mmCIF file of C-alpha atoms in Angstrom:
data_model
loop_
_atom_site.group_PDB
_atom_site.id
_atom_site.type_symbol
_atom_site.label_atom_id
_atom_site.label_comp_id
_atom_site.label_asym_id
_atom_site.label_seq_id
_atom_site.Cartn_x
_atom_site.Cartn_y
_atom_site.Cartn_z
ATOM 1 C CA MET A 30 44.913 -58.709 -53.577
ATOM 2 C CA ASN A 31 46.936 -57.819 -50.493
ATOM 3 C CA ASN A 32 46.177 -54.153 -51.024
ATOM 4 C CA TYR A 33 42.545 -54.949 -51.510
ATOM 5 C CA ALA A 34 42.407 -56.867 -48.327
ATOM 6 C CA LYS A 35 43.996 -53.861 -46.464
ATOM 7 C CA LEU A 36 41.514 -51.502 -48.035
ATOM 8 C CA CYS A 37 38.666 -53.598 -46.931
ATOM 9 C CA THR A 38 40.025 -53.883 -43.467
ATOM 10 C CA GLN A 39 40.429 -50.113 -43.214
ATOM 11 C CA LEU A 40 36.885 -49.570 -44.425
ATOM 12 C CA ALA A 41 35.638 -52.105 -41.963
ATOM 13 C CA LEU A 42 37.516 -50.360 -39.204
ATOM 14 C CA ILE A 43 36.074 -46.945 -40.182
ATOM 15 C CA LEU A 44 32.549 -48.407 -40.295
ATOM 16 C CA TYR A 45 33.039 -49.967 -36.860
ATOM 17 C CA ASN A 46 34.358 -46.834 -35.264
ATOM 18 C CA SER A 47 31.495 -44.713 -36.839
ATOM 19 C CA LEU A 48 28.833 -47.109 -35.638
ATOM 20 C CA ASN A 49 30.381 -47.303 -32.195
ATOM 21 C CA SER A 50 30.533 -43.482 -32.045
ATOM 22 C CA ILE A 51 26.825 -43.285 -33.034
ATOM 23 C CA PHE A 52 25.901 -45.911 -30.585
ATOM 24 C CA THR A 53 27.848 -43.974 -27.853
ATOM 25 C CA LEU A 54 26.085 -40.774 -28.778
ATOM 26 C CA ILE A 55 22.622 -42.334 -28.741
ATOM 27 C CA THR A 56 23.323 -44.086 -25.430
ATOM 28 C CA TYR A 57 24.827 -40.912 -23.886
ATOM 29 C CA GLY A 58 21.923 -38.795 -25.219
ATOM 30 C CA TYR A 59 19.426 -41.241 -23.906
ATOM 31 C CA LEU A 60 21.003 -41.419 -20.437
ATOM 32 C CA SER A 61 21.423 -37.654 -20.417
ATOM 33 C CA LEU A 62 17.709 -37.184 -21.252
ATOM 34 C CA MET A 63 16.759 -39.664 -18.560
ATOM 35 C CA LEU A 64 18.867 -37.759 -16.060
ATOM 36 C CA LEU A 65 17.253 -34.485 -16.999
ATOM 37 C CA ALA A 66 13.763 -35.977 -16.744
ATOM 38 C CA THR A 67 14.583 -37.399 -13.386
ATOM 39 C CA ARG A 68 15.832 -34.194 -12.077
ATOM 40 C CA SER A 69 12.767 -32.350 -13.497
ATOM 41 C CA LEU A 70 10.415 -34.833 -11.804
ATOM 42 C CA LEU A 71 12.229 -34.398 -8.450
ATOM 43 C CA PHE A 72 11.573 -30.572 -8.910
ATOM 44 C CA TYR A 73 7.926 -31.020 -9.479
ATOM 45 C CA LEU A 74 7.615 -33.460 -6.557
ATOM 46 C CA GLY A 75 8.812 -30.698 -4.287
ATOM 47 C CA HIS A 76 7.368 -27.747 -6.147
ATOM 48 C CA TYR A 77 3.693 -28.792 -6.345
ATOM 49 C CA PRO A 78 3.326 -29.719 -2.680
ATOM 50 C CA ASN A 79 4.925 -26.268 -1.913
ATOM 51 C CA VAL A 80 2.196 -24.617 -4.121
ATOM 52 C CA VAL A 81 -0.542 -26.633 -2.408
ATOM 53 C CA VAL A 82 0.660 -25.726 1.125
ATOM 54 C CA PHE A 83 1.229 -21.954 0.466
ATOM 55 C CA SER A 84 -2.127 -21.564 -1.412
ATOM 56 C CA THR A 85 -4.003 -23.252 1.415
ATOM 57 C CA ILE A 86 -2.385 -21.258 4.174
ATOM 58 C CA GLY A 87 -2.779 -18.105 1.891
ATOM 59 C CA LEU A 88 -6.477 -18.420 1.904
ATOM 60 C CA MET A 89 -6.535 -18.461 5.653
ATOM 61 C CA LEU A 90 -4.521 -15.242 5.651
ATOM 62 C CA LYS A 91 -6.924 -13.425 3.317
ATOM 63 C CA ALA A 92 -7.927 -10.946 6.056
ATOM 64 C CA LEU A 93 -4.336 -9.695 6.354
ATOM 65 C CA PRO A 94 -3.246 -6.716 4.407
ATOM 66 C CA LEU A 95 -2.108 -7.390 0.822
ATOM 67 C CA GLU A 96 1.560 -6.525 1.520
ATOM 68 C CA LYS A 97 1.787 -9.121 4.217
ATOM 69 C CA ARG A 98 0.056 -11.782 1.968
ATOM 70 C CA ILE A 99 2.479 -11.107 -0.889
ATOM 71 C CA ARG A 100 5.469 -11.278 1.464
ATOM 72 C CA PHE A 101 4.270 -14.681 2.706
ATOM 73 C CA MET A 102 3.880 -15.920 -0.755
ATOM 74 C CA ARG A 103 7.400 -14.719 -1.703
ATOM 75 C CA PHE A 104 8.706 -17.069 0.985
ATOM 76 C CA GLY A 105 7.078 -19.929 -0.876
ATOM 77 C CA VAL A 106 8.686 -18.581 -4.167
ATOM 78 C CA LEU A 107 12.148 -18.681 -2.499
ATOM 79 C CA ILE A 108 11.644 -22.231 -1.487
ATOM 80 C CA SER A 109 10.742 -23.318 -5.109
ATOM 81 C CA LEU A 110 13.695 -21.393 -6.521
ATOM 82 C CA PHE A 111 15.994 -23.041 -4.094
ATOM 83 C CA TRP A 112 14.574 -26.491 -4.870
ATOM 84 C CA LEU A 113 14.903 -25.666 -8.572
ATOM 85 C CA ARG A 114 18.624 -24.971 -8.114
ATOM 86 C CA ILE A 115 19.156 -28.171 -6.040
ATOM 87 C CA THR A 116 17.267 -30.483 -8.350
ATOM 88 C CA CYS A 117 17.827 -28.980 -11.820
ATOM 89 C CA ASN A 118 20.958 -26.780 -11.221
ATOM 90 C CA ILE A 119 19.198 -23.702 -12.701
ATOM 91 C CA LYS A 120 20.567 -20.482 -11.259
ATOM 92 C CA HIS A 121 20.270 -16.846 -12.417
ATOM 93 C CA ILE A 122 22.267 -13.642 -12.568
ATOM 94 C CA VAL A 123 20.967 -10.200 -12.973
ATOM 95 C CA HIS A 124 22.688 -7.463 -14.932
ATOM 96 C CA TYR A 125 21.506 -3.963 -14.149
ATOM 97 C CA GLU A 126 22.120 -1.278 -16.758
ATOM 98 C CA ASP A 127 20.630 1.227 -14.357
ATOM 99 C CA GLU A 128 20.204 1.190 -10.556
ATOM 100 C CA LEU A 129 16.736 0.164 -9.225
ATOM 101 C CA ILE A 130 15.051 2.914 -7.116
ATOM 102 C CA GLU A 131 13.308 0.312 -4.850
ATOM 103 C CA ASP A 132 11.465 2.701 -2.675
ATOM 104 C CA GLN A 133 9.549 4.146 -5.663
ATOM 105 C CA ALA A 134 6.702 2.085 -7.260
ATOM 106 C CA SER A 135 7.460 1.368 -10.796
ATOM 107 C CA ILE A 136 6.416 -0.654 -13.792
ATOM 108 C CA ILE A 137 8.228 -3.570 -15.212
ATOM 109 C CA LEU A 138 7.727 -4.540 -18.888
ATOM 110 C CA SER A 139 9.317 -7.878 -19.452
ATOM 111 C CA ARG A 140 9.948 -10.561 -22.045
ATOM 112 C CA HIS A 141 7.937 -13.749 -21.375
ATOM 113 C CA GLU A 142 9.434 -17.020 -22.139
ATOM 114 C CA SER A 143 8.937 -19.273 -19.234
ATOM 115 C CA THR A 144 7.052 -19.909 -15.883
ATOM 116 C CA TRP A 145 10.418 -19.116 -14.305
ATOM 117 C CA GLU A 146 10.070 -15.198 -14.476
ATOM 118 C CA ALA A 147 6.616 -15.499 -12.879
ATOM 119 C CA LEU A 148 8.281 -16.991 -9.857
ATOM 120 C CA ALA A 149 11.768 -15.357 -9.846
ATOM 121 C CA PHE A 150 10.677 -11.757 -10.252
ATOM 122 C CA HIS A 151 9.272 -11.963 -6.787
ATOM 123 C CA SER A 152 12.765 -12.515 -5.495
ATOM 124 C CA ILE A 153 14.451 -10.117 -7.853
ATOM 125 C CA PHE A 154 12.244 -6.980 -7.732
ATOM 126 C CA PRO A 155 10.443 -5.225 -4.888
ATOM 127 C CA ILE A 156 6.833 -6.174 -3.608
ATOM 128 C CA GLN A 157 4.821 -6.370 -6.835
ATOM 129 C CA VAL A 158 1.419 -7.111 -8.405
ATOM 130 C CA ASN A 159 1.461 -9.088 -11.636
ATOM 131 C CA VAL A 160 -0.861 -8.727 -14.658
ATOM 132 C CA VAL A 161 -1.948 -12.154 -15.675
ATOM 133 C CA LYS A 162 -4.545 -13.734 -18.157
ATOM 134 C CA LYS A 163 -7.634 -14.801 -16.257
ATOM 135 C CA GLU A 164 -7.391 -18.384 -17.464
ATOM 136 C CA LEU A 165 -4.557 -18.937 -15.015
ATOM 137 C CA LYS A 166 -6.879 -18.687 -11.970
ATOM 138 C CA ARG A 167 -8.422 -21.987 -13.129
ATOM 139 C CA ILE A 168 -5.282 -23.897 -12.467
ATOM 140 C CA PRO A 169 -5.736 -25.795 -9.203
ATOM 141 C CA PHE A 170 -4.078 -24.144 -6.208
ATOM 142 C CA PHE A 171 -1.946 -21.916 -8.393
ATOM 143 C CA GLY A 172 -5.023 -20.007 -9.244
ATOM 144 C CA LEU A 173 -5.718 -19.584 -5.495
ATOM 145 C CA ILE A 174 -2.316 -17.912 -5.083
ATOM 146 C CA LEU A 175 -3.125 -15.410 -7.768
ATOM 147 C CA ILE A 176 -6.363 -14.573 -5.993
ATOM 148 C CA VAL A 177 -4.678 -14.334 -2.561
ATOM 149 C CA ILE A 178 -1.955 -11.853 -3.952
ATOM 150 C CA GLU A 179 -4.715 -9.996 -5.969
ATOM 151 C CA SER A 180 -3.105 -10.346 -9.309
ATOM 152 C CA ILE A 181 -4.548 -8.155 -12.038
ATOM 153 C CA MET A 182 -6.743 -10.488 -14.212
ATOM 154 C CA ILE A 183 -7.310 -9.616 -17.823
ATOM 155 C CA ASP A 184 -9.240 -11.216 -20.656
ATOM 156 C CA ARG A 185 -7.081 -11.210 -23.696
ATOM 157 C CA ASN A 186 -10.140 -11.770 -25.886
ATOM 158 C CA LYS A 187 -11.402 -8.346 -24.803
ATOM 159 C CA PRO A 188 -8.436 -6.014 -25.348
ATOM 160 C CA PHE A 189 -10.232 -2.778 -24.579
ATOM 161 C CA GLU A 190 -11.634 -4.072 -21.297
ATOM 162 C CA ALA A 191 -8.164 -5.549 -20.593
ATOM 163 C CA ILE A 192 -6.519 -2.114 -20.991
ATOM 164 C CA LYS A 193 -9.213 -0.501 -18.749
ATOM 165 C CA ASN A 194 -8.587 -3.087 -16.077
ATOM 166 C CA VAL A 195 -4.841 -2.605 -16.271
ATOM 167 C CA LYS A 196 -5.194 1.202 -15.964
ATOM 168 C CA ARG A 197 -7.608 0.973 -13.045
ATOM 169 C CA GLU A 198 -5.984 -1.822 -11.080
ATOM 170 C CA GLY A 199 -2.480 -0.830 -12.037
ATOM 171 C CA ARG A 200 -3.082 2.682 -10.736
ATOM 172 C CA LYS A 201 -4.447 1.369 -7.514
ATOM 173 C CA ALA A 202 -1.444 -0.912 -7.005
ATOM 174 C CA LEU A 203 1.038 1.861 -7.727
ATOM 175 C CA LEU A 204 -0.678 4.273 -5.362
ATOM 176 C CA ASN A 205 -0.299 1.588 -2.644
ATOM 177 C CA ASN A 206 3.422 1.446 -3.432
ATOM 178 C CA PHE A 207 3.390 -1.859 -5.182
ATOM 179 C CA TRP A 208 5.402 -2.444 -8.347
ATOM 180 C CA VAL A 209 3.323 -3.655 -11.436
ATOM 181 C CA VAL A 210 4.765 -6.401 -13.617
ATOM 182 C CA ILE A 211 3.478 -6.628 -17.150
ATOM 183 C CA PHE A 212 4.334 -9.060 -19.953
ATOM 184 C CA PRO A 213 3.454 -6.892 -22.942
ATOM 185 C CA GLY A 214 3.784 -9.821 -25.403
ATOM 186 C CA GLY A 215 0.842 -11.332 -23.684
ATOM 187 C CA THR A 216 1.936 -14.963 -23.815
ATOM 188 C CA ARG A 217 5.146 -17.111 -23.521
ATOM 189 C CA ILE A 218 7.325 -17.325 -26.527
ATOM 190 C CA ARG A 219 10.373 -19.492 -27.436
ATOM 191 C CA PRO A 220 13.955 -18.395 -27.165
ATOM 192 C CA ASN A 221 15.024 -16.155 -30.083
ATOM 193 C CA GLU A 222 11.386 -15.656 -31.073
ATOM 194 C CA LYS A 223 10.471 -12.033 -31.539
ATOM 195 C CA SER A 224 8.169 -10.679 -28.872
ATOM 196 C CA GLU A 225 5.175 -8.457 -29.701
ATOM 197 C CA VAL A 226 4.413 -5.610 -27.534
ATOM 198 C CA ASN A 227 0.840 -4.684 -26.604
ATOM 199 C CA SER A 228 0.046 -1.120 -25.409
ATOM 200 C CA GLY A 229 -1.282 -1.783 -21.948
ATOM 201 C CA GLY A 230 1.997 -1.236 -20.165
ATOM 202 C CA ALA A 231 2.853 1.892 -22.100
ATOM 203 C CA ILE A 232 -0.574 3.375 -21.508
ATOM 204 C CA LEU A 233 -0.221 2.776 -17.761
ATOM 205 C CA ALA A 234 3.201 4.352 -17.811
ATOM 206 C CA ARG A 235 1.920 7.381 -19.506
ATOM 207 C CA GLN A 236 -1.001 7.689 -17.129
ATOM 208 C CA GLU A 237 0.808 7.253 -13.873
ATOM 209 C CA ASN A 238 4.163 9.071 -14.543
ATOM 210 C CA VAL A 239 6.311 6.454 -12.825
ATOM 211 C CA PRO A 240 9.552 4.831 -13.637
ATOM 212 C CA VAL A 241 9.568 2.031 -16.168
ATOM 213 C CA TYR A 242 12.122 -0.857 -16.297
ATOM 214 C CA LEU A 243 12.566 -3.075 -19.225
ATOM 215 C CA VAL A 244 13.637 -6.647 -18.677
ATOM 216 C CA ALA A 245 15.046 -9.110 -21.111
ATOM 217 C CA HIS A 246 16.203 -12.711 -20.225
ATOM 218 C CA ASN A 247 16.851 -16.222 -21.622
ATOM 219 C CA ALA A 248 14.823 -18.303 -19.232
ATOM 220 C CA GLY A 249 13.213 -20.251 -22.073
ATOM 221 C CA GLU A 250 16.563 -21.912 -22.809
ATOM 222 C CA PHE A 251 16.425 -23.708 -19.480
ATOM 223 C CA TRP A 252 12.739 -23.798 -18.537
ATOM 224 C CA PRO A 253 11.036 -23.900 -22.024
ATOM 225 C CA LYS A 254 7.328 -23.374 -22.362
ATOM 226 C CA GLY A 255 5.225 -26.525 -22.907
ATOM 227 C CA THR A 256 7.925 -28.906 -21.889
ATOM 228 C CA PHE A 257 8.475 -31.150 -18.741
ATOM 229 C CA ILE A 258 12.200 -31.240 -18.948
ATOM 230 C CA LYS A 259 14.391 -28.516 -17.596
ATOM 231 C CA LYS A 260 18.034 -27.954 -18.463
ATOM 232 C CA PRO A 261 20.805 -26.867 -16.120
ATOM 233 C CA GLY A 262 22.433 -23.521 -16.547
ATOM 234 C CA VAL A 263 22.500 -19.835 -15.546
ATOM 235 C CA ILE A 264 19.591 -17.658 -16.592
ATOM 236 C CA LYS A 265 20.741 -14.229 -17.557
ATOM 237 C CA VAL A 266 18.465 -11.250 -16.749
ATOM 238 C CA TYR A 267 19.039 -7.803 -18.199
ATOM 239 C CA VAL A 268 17.356 -4.744 -16.576
ATOM 240 C CA LYS A 269 17.250 -1.244 -18.077
ATOM 241 C CA LYS A 270 15.446 1.823 -17.016
ATOM 242 C CA LEU A 271 13.495 3.458 -19.704
ATOM 243 C CA ASN A 272 14.821 7.083 -19.793
ATOM 244 C CA ASP A 273 12.453 9.950 -19.738
ATOM 245 C CA ALA A 274 9.419 7.661 -19.963
ATOM 246 C CA GLN A 275 7.162 10.484 -18.793
ATOM 247 C CA SER A 276 8.020 12.550 -21.896
ATOM 248 C CA LYS A 277 7.448 9.731 -24.363
ATOM 249 C CA ASP A 278 4.181 8.760 -26.138
ATOM 250 C CA VAL A 279 2.738 5.304 -26.170
ATOM 251 C CA ALA A 280 4.230 4.422 -29.619
ATOM 252 C CA SER A 281 7.745 5.472 -28.512
ATOM 253 C CA ILE A 282 7.564 3.480 -25.255
ATOM 254 C CA ASN A 283 6.383 0.424 -27.202
ATOM 255 C CA LEU A 284 9.104 0.868 -29.767
ATOM 256 C CA GLU A 285 11.947 1.005 -27.090
ATOM 257 C CA THR A 286 10.388 -1.841 -25.177
ATOM 258 C CA LYS A 287 10.295 -4.147 -28.291
ATOM 259 C CA LYS A 288 13.909 -3.255 -29.131
ATOM 260 C CA TRP A 289 15.063 -4.190 -25.524
ATOM 261 C CA LEU A 290 12.960 -7.343 -25.235
ATOM 262 C CA ASN A 291 14.177 -8.648 -28.572
ATOM 263 C CA ARG A 292 17.812 -7.640 -28.114
ATOM 264 C CA THR A 293 20.404 -10.358 -28.537
ATOM 265 C CA PHE A 294 22.842 -10.474 -25.571
#
């Protein structure tokens, strides 16, 4: 009977400790989630007014040359990235496999996981024009920014027209010494999800005979698509120059791009 009582006591103690651990984990998880939500809210409370201010002033500067308008908007991007770091503790580091030739207009083909890269690339790479889906211009104030910086708008439901637009407007941007940023996957994907590669970027590269840089990153781990909450951490960006892009056909460029964008680092 004595041994039975000891056994019951031990089992009760194990059960108590288990329940206490579960309760602690739930409590900690809830508090941690609340903290992340609060920090994310603070970010948006600073980010959205920043968007409103810069889009409004940007419209007033529409008569200025495009380069000056983009440089002005880049200052707004830097403010948002600084505020993101302060509120959500999200930083980034860039690993260059090859040196950027900054004074030569080039094409960037990048993985697309988050809103983050649409902002941060303006602080990482030279003055650029982005290829974006036309639906984004309907977003209040953000759409005005896209118009002010003359982003290349494409209709994903009309792929042939989209390619023609990328070829025409991309050529114009490159001739004016702007870099062109393209997300060949077409839409944001989740971390570790395989990215598809559409041919618009490769076709533009073949047409214009300019350097091409491939960009992979893990921004979706910290600023996931379709979620309010952001997680603290360091976003890693990996940049590689596509060697001999001028001598490659569209299929070869797409194949190398897909390998790099889906590479595990």
